[in-house]
Short mmCIF file of C-alpha atoms and ligand atoms in Angstrom, two decimals:
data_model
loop_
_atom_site.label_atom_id
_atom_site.label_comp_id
_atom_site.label_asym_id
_atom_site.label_seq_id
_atom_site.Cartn_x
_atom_site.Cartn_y
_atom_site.Cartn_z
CA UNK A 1 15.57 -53.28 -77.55
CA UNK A 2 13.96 -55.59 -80.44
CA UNK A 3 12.96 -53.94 -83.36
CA UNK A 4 10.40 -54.92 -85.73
CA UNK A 5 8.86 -53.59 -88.98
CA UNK A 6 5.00 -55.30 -88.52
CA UNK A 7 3.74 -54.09 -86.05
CA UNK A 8 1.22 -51.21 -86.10
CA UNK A 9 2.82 -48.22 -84.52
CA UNK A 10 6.88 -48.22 -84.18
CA UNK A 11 6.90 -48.36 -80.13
CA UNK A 12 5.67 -50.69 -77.56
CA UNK A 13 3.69 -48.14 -75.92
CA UNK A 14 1.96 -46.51 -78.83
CA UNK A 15 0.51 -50.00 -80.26
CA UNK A 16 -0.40 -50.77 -76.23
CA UNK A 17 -2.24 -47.28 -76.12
CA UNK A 18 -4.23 -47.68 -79.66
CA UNK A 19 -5.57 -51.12 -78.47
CA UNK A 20 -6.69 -49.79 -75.35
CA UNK A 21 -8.61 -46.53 -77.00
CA UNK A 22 -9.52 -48.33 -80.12
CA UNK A 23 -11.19 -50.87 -76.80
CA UNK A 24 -12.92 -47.65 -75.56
CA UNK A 25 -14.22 -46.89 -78.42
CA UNK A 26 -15.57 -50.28 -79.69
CA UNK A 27 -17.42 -50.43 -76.28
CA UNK A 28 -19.42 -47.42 -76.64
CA UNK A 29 -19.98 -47.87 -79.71
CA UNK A 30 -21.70 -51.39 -79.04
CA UNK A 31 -23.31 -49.88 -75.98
CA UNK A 32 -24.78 -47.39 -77.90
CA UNK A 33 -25.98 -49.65 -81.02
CA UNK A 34 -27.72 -52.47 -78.05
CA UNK A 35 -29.32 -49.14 -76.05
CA UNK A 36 -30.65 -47.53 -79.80
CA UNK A 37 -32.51 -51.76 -80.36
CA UNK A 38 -33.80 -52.02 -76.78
CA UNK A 39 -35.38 -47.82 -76.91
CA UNK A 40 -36.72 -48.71 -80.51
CA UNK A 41 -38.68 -51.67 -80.17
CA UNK A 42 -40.63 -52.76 -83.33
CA UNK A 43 -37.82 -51.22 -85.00
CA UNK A 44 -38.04 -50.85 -89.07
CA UNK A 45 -36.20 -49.92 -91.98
CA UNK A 46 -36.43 -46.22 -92.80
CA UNK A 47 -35.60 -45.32 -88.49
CA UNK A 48 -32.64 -47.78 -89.05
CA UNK A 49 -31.57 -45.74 -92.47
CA UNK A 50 -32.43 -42.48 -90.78
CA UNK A 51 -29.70 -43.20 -87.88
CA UNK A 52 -27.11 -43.34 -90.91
CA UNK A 53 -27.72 -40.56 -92.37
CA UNK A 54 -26.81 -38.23 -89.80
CA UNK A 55 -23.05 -37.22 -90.20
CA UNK A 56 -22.51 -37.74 -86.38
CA UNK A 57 -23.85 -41.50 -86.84
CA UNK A 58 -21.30 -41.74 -89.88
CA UNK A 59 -18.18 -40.74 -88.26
CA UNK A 60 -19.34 -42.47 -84.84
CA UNK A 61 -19.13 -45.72 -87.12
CA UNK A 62 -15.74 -44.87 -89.15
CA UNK A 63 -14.32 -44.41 -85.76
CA UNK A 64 -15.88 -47.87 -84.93
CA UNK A 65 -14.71 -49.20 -88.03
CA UNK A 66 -10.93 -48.07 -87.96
CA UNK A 67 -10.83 -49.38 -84.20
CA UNK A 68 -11.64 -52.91 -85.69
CA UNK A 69 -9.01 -52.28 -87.75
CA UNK A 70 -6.52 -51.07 -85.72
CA UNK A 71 -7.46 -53.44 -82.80
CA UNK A 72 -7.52 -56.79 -84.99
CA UNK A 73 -4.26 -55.90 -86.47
CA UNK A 74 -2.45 -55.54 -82.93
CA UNK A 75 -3.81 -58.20 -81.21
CA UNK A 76 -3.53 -60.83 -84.09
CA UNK A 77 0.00 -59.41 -84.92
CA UNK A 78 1.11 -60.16 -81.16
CA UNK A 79 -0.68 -63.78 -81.35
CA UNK A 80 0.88 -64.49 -84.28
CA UNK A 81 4.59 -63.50 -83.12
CA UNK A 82 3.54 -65.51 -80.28
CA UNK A 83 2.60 -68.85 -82.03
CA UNK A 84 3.66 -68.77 -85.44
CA UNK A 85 7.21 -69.37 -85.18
CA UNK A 86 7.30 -70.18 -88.99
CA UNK A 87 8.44 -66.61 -90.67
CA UNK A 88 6.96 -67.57 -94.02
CA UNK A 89 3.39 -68.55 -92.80
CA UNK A 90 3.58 -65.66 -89.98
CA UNK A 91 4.25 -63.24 -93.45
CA UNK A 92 1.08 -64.65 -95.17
CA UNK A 93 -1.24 -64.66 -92.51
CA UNK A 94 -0.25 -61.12 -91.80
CA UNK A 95 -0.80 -60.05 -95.30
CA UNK A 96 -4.15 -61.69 -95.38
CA UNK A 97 -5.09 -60.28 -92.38
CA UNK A 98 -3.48 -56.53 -93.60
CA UNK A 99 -5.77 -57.26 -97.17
CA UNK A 100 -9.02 -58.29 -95.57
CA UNK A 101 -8.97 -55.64 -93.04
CA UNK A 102 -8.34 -53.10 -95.66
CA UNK A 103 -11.30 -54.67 -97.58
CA UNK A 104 -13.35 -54.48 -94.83
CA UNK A 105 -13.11 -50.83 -94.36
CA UNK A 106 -12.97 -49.27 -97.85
CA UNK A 107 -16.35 -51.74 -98.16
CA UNK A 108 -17.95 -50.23 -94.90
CA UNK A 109 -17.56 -46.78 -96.03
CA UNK A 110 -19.29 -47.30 -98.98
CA UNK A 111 -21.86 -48.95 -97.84
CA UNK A 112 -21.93 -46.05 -95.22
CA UNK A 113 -21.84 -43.00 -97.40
CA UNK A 114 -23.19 -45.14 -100.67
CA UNK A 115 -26.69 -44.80 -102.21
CA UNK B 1 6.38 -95.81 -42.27
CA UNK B 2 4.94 -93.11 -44.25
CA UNK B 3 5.45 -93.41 -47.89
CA UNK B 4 5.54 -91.10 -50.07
CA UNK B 5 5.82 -91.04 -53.78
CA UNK B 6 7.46 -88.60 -55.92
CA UNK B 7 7.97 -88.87 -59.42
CA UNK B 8 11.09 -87.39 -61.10
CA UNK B 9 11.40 -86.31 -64.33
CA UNK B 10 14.73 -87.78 -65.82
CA UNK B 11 16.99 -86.85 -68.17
CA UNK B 12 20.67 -87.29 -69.16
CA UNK B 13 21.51 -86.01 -72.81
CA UNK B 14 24.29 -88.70 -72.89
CA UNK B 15 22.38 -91.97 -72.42
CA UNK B 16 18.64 -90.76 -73.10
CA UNK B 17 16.91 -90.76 -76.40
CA UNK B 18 13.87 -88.78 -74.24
CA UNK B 19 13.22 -88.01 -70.86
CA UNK B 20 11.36 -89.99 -68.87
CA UNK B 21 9.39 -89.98 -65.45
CA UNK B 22 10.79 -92.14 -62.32
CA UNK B 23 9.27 -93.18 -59.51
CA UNK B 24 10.83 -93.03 -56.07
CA UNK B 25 9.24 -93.87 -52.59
CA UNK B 26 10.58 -91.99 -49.72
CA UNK B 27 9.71 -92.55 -45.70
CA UNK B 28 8.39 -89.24 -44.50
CA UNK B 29 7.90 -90.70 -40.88
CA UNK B 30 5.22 -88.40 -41.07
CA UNK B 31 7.25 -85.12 -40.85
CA UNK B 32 6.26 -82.33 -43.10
CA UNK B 33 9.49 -81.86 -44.50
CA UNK B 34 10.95 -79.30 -47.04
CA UNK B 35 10.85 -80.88 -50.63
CA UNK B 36 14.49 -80.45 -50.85
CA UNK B 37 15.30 -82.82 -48.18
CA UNK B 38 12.95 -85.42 -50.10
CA UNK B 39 15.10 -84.20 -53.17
CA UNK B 40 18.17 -85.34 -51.22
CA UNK B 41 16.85 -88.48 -49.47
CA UNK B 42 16.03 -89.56 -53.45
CA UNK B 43 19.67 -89.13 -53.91
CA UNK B 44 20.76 -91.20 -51.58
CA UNK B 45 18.32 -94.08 -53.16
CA UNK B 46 19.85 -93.28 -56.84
CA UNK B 47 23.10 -90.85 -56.87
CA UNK B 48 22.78 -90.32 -60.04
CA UNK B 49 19.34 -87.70 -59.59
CA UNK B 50 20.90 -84.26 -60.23
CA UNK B 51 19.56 -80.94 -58.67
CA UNK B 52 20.88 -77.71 -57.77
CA UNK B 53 21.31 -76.09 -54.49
CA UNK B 54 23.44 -73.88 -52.29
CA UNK B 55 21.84 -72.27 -48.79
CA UNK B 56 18.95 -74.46 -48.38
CA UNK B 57 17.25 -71.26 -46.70
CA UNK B 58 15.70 -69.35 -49.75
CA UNK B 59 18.39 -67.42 -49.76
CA UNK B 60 20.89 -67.89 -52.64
CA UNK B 61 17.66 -68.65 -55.34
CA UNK B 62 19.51 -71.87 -57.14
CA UNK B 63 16.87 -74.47 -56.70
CA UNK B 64 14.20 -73.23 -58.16
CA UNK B 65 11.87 -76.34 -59.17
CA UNK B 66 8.25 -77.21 -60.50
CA UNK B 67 6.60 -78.98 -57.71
CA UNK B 68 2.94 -80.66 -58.46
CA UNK B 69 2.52 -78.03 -61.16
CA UNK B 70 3.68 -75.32 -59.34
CA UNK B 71 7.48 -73.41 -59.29
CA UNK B 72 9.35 -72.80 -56.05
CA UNK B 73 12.27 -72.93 -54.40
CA UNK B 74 12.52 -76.82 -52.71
CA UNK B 75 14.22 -75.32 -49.97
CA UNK B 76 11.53 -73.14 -48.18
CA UNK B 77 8.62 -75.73 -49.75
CA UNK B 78 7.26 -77.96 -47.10
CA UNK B 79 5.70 -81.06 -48.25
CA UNK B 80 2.05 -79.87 -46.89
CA UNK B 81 2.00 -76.71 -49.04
CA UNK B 82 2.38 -79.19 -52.75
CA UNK B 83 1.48 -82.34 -51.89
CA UNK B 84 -1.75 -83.69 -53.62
CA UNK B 85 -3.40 -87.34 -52.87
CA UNK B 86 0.50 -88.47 -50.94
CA UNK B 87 2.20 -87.89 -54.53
CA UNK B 88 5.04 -85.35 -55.40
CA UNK B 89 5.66 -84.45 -59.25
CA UNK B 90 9.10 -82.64 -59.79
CA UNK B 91 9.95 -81.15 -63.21
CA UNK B 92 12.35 -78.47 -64.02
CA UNK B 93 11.47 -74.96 -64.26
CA UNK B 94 9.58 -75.03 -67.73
CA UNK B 95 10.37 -73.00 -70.50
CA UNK B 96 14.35 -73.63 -70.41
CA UNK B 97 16.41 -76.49 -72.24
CA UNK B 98 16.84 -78.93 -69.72
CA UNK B 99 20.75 -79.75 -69.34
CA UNK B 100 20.35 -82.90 -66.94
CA UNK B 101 16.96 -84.05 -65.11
CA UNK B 102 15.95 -80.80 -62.69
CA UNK B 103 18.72 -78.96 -63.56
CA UNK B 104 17.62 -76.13 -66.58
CA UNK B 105 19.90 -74.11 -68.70
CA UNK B 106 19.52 -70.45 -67.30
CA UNK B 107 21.15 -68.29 -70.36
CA UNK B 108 18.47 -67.13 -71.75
CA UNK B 109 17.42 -66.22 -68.27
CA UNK B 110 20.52 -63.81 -67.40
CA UNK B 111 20.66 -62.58 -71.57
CA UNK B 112 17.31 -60.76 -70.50
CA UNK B 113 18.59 -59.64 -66.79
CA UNK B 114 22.27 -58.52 -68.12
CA UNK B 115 20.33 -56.23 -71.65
CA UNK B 116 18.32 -54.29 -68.89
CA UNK B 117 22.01 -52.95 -67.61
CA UNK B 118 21.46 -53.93 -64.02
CA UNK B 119 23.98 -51.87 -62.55
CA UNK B 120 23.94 -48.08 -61.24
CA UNK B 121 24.71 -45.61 -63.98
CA UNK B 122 26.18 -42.04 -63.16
CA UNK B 123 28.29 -39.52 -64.52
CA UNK B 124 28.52 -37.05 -61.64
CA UNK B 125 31.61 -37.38 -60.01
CA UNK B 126 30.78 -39.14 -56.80
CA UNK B 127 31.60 -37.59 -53.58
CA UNK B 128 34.30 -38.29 -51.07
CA UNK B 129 32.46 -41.15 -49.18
CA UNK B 130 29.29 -42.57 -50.81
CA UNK B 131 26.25 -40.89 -52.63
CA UNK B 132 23.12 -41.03 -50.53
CA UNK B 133 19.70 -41.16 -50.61
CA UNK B 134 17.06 -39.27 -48.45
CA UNK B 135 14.86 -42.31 -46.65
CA UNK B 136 11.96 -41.60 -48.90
CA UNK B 137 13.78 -42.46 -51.97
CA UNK B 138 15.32 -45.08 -50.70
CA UNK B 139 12.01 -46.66 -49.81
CA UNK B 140 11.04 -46.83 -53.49
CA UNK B 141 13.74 -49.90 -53.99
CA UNK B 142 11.69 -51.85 -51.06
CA UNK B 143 9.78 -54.85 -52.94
CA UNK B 144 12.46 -54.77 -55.76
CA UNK B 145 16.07 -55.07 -54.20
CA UNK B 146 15.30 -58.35 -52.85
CA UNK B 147 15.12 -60.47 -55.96
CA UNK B 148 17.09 -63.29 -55.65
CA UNK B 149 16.78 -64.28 -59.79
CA UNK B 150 15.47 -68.17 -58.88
CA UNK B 151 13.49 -67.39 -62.35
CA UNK B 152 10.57 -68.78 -60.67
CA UNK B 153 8.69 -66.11 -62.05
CA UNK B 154 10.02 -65.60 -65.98
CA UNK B 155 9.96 -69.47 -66.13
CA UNK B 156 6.32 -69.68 -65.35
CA UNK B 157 4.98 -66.77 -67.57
CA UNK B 158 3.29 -67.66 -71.06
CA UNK B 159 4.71 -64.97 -72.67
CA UNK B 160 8.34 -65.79 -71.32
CA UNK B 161 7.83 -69.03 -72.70
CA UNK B 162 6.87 -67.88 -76.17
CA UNK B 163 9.81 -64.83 -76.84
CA UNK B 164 12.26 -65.64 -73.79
CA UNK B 165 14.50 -63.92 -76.69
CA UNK B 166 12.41 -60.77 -77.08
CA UNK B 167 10.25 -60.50 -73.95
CA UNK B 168 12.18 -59.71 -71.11
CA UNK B 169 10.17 -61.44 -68.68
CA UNK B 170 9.30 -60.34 -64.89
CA UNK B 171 12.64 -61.24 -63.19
CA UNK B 172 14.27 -58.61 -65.39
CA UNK B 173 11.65 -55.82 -65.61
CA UNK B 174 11.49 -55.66 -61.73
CA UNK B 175 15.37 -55.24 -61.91
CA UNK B 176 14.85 -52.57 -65.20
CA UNK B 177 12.33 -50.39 -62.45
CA UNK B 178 14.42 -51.33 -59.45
CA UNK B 179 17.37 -49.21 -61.57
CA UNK B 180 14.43 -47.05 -62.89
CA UNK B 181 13.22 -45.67 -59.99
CA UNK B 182 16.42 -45.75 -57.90
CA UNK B 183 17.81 -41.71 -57.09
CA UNK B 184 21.08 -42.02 -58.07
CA UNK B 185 20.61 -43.23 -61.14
CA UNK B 186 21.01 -40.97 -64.18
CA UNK B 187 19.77 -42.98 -67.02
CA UNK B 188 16.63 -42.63 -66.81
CA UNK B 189 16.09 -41.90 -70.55
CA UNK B 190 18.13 -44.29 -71.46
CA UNK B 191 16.74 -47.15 -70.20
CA UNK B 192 13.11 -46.40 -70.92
CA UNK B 193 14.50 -46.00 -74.65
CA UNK B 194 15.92 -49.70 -74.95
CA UNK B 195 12.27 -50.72 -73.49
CA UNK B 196 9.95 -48.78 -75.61
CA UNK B 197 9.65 -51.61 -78.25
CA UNK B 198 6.70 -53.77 -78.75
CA UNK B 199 8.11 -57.02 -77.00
CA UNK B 200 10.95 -56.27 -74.04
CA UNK B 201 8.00 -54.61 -71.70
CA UNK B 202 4.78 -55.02 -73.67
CA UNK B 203 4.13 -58.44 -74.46
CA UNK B 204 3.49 -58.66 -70.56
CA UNK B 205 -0.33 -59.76 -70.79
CA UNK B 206 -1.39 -59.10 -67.03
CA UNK B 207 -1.40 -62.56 -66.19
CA UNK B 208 0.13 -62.25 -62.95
CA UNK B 209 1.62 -66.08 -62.76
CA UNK B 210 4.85 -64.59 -61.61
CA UNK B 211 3.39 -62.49 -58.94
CA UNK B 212 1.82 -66.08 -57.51
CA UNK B 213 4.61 -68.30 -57.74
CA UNK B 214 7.62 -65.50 -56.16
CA UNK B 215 9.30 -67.01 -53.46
CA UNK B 216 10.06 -63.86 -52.02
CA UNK B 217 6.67 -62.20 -52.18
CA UNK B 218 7.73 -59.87 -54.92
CA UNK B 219 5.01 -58.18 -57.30
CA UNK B 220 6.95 -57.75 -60.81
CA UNK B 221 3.47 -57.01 -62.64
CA UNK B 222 3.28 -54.12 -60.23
CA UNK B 223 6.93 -52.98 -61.23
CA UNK B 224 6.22 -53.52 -65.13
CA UNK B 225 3.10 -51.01 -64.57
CA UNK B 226 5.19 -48.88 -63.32
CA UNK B 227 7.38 -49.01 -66.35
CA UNK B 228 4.54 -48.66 -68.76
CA UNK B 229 3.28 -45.14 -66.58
CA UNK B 230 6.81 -44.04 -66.93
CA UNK B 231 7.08 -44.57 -70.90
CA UNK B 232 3.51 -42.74 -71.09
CA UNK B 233 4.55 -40.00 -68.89
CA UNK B 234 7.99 -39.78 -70.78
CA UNK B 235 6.02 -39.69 -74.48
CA UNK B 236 2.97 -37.25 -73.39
S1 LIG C 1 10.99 -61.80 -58.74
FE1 LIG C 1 10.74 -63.46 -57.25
S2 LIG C 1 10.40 -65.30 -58.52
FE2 LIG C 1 11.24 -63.73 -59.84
S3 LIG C 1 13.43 -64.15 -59.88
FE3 LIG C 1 13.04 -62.58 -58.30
S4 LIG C 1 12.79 -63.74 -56.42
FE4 LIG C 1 12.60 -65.21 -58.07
S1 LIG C 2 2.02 -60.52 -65.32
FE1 LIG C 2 3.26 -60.27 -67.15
S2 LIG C 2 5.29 -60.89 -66.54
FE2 LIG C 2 3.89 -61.66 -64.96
S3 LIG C 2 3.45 -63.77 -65.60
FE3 LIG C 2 1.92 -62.43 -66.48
S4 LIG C 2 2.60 -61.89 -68.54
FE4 LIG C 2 4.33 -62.71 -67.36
S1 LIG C 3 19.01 -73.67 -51.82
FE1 LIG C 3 19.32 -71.52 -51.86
S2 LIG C 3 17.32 -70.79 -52.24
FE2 LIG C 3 16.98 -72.90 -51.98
#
């Protein structure tokens, strides 16, 4: 048993099952953005705006969004405990990772749900 | 004469800044001969090359060795299977602090097999003569019993090679399902507790070099699924 405080969930086997439904997610999600460019050719503005302004289309994205988060944050954590054998640098590039994921999805939803 | 030339990697802590690559030639006459009886006609050119082995049949898993690249036991290795261009590259197993030229330091190795309590664990008072197992369940140990720990397998893993102090590695998690899965085990719980942890089963990336290299023909990425389905089915 090795216990560790960084990592995203407290087992093994929950951090191994968010990567692999935050992976499910991400995929449709990219499926469905490509399918939405290829149906809508000649595509403008106010059709692209309309999309997000349906609540569906909003949380679709969050979801999207927090997979990013969740999924970047387990698989750097593991290459990082893999490769940075120096505990002070592994420490900082977590924390910059942790702050500019955090960043990254306070700033998506308001853009999303923003004027 | 049919030479044959195999470079050893050298190195004795004692009289070696660093180690260093030899050069021997050995007569094959031709015959495709298991690398360990190269290993022991080298030997016999220089006495002081050092190597382990017991059985020379594949049997007693001590000579596990990287061979052009590759890890295997020198015993049950002909020559035609690594050979590349008439030249023979032995290292030891990587991963491990070398102690003297092929000959690796296997603590780490047995720390990971002995913390996955590879022994039968059960309270019931046993009956008078043995406690059995219908044929079925003892058909589940088939593909896991008959580890011979060579380390072939952890020592050729990335991810062995990165935590062998957190990751158990495949030699160990085929032993943690072979106790897993065995009937007359009552631990069950137990055991799937002290593996639930981010590194000991899960930093196992599916790369499947320790199927490829087993000696035996043993699947451990197979057995560490296994493990994972039991943890899931245990915490859903
Ligand atoms: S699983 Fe195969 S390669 Fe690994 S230690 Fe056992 S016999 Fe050797
Ligand atoms: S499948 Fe898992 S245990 Fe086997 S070599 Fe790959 S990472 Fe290592
Ligand atoms: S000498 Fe025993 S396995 Fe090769």
């Amino acid at each position: 048993m090795v216990t560790m405080i960084t990592n995203l969930g407290r087992s093994g086997l929950s951090d191994w099952l968010v990567q692999r439904i935050s992976a499910v997610v991400l995929a449709l999600y990219t499926l469905f953005l490509v399918a939405y460019v290829l149906f809508h050719p000649g595509l403008d503005y106010l059709t692209w705006s309309a999309l997000f302004e349906s609540t569906a289309m909003r949380i679709f994205t969050l979801a999207a969004l927090l997979s990013i988060a969740a999924h970047a944050w387990i698989g750097l954590w593991t290459i990082f405990t893999d490769y940075v054998k120096c505990t002070r640098l592994r420490l900082v590039l977590q924390v910059v990772v942790v702050l500019a994921l955090f960043t990254f999805v306070i700033w998506s939803v308001q853009v999303l749900w923003g004027a | 004469m049919t030479m044959l030339t195999v470079s050893v990697y050298r190195y004795n802590p004692d009289t070696d800044d660093k180690p260093y690559m030899q050069d021997f030639q050995v007569d094959t006459e031709g015959r495709d001969l298991m690398v360990l009886n190269v290993i022991m006609m080298i030997q016999e050119q220089d006495a002081s090359v050092v190597f382990r082995r017991s059985c020379r049949e594949g049997v007693c898993g001590s000579d596990g060795v990287n061979m052009n690249g590759r890890n295997g036991l020198t015993c049950i290795t002909p020559l035609s299977q690594v050979v590349k261009n008439n030249k023979l590259v032995l290292r030891p197993l990587p991963g491990l602090p070398v102690i003297r030229d092929l000959i690796v330091d296997m603590q780490m190795f047995y720390r990971q097999y002995e913390s996955i309590q590879p022994y039968l664990q059960n309270n019931t008072t046993p009956p008078a003569i043995e406690r059995l197992q219908s044929p079925e369940d003892r058909d589940k140990l088939d593909g896991l019993y008959e580890c011979i720990l060579c380390a072939c397998c952890s020592t050729s893993c990335p991810s062995f090679w990165w935590n062998p102090d957190k990751f158990v590695g495949p030699a160990g998690l085929l032993q943690a399902y072979r106790f897993l899965a065995d009937s007359r085990d009552e631990y069950t719980k137990e055991r799937l507790a002290r593996l639930d942890d981010p590194f000991s089963v899960f930093r196992c990336r599916g790369i499947m070099n320790c199927v490829s290299v087993c000696p035996k023909g043993l699947n451990p990425t197979h057995a560490i699924g296994k493990i994972r389905e039991m943890l899931m089915t245990q915490a859903t």
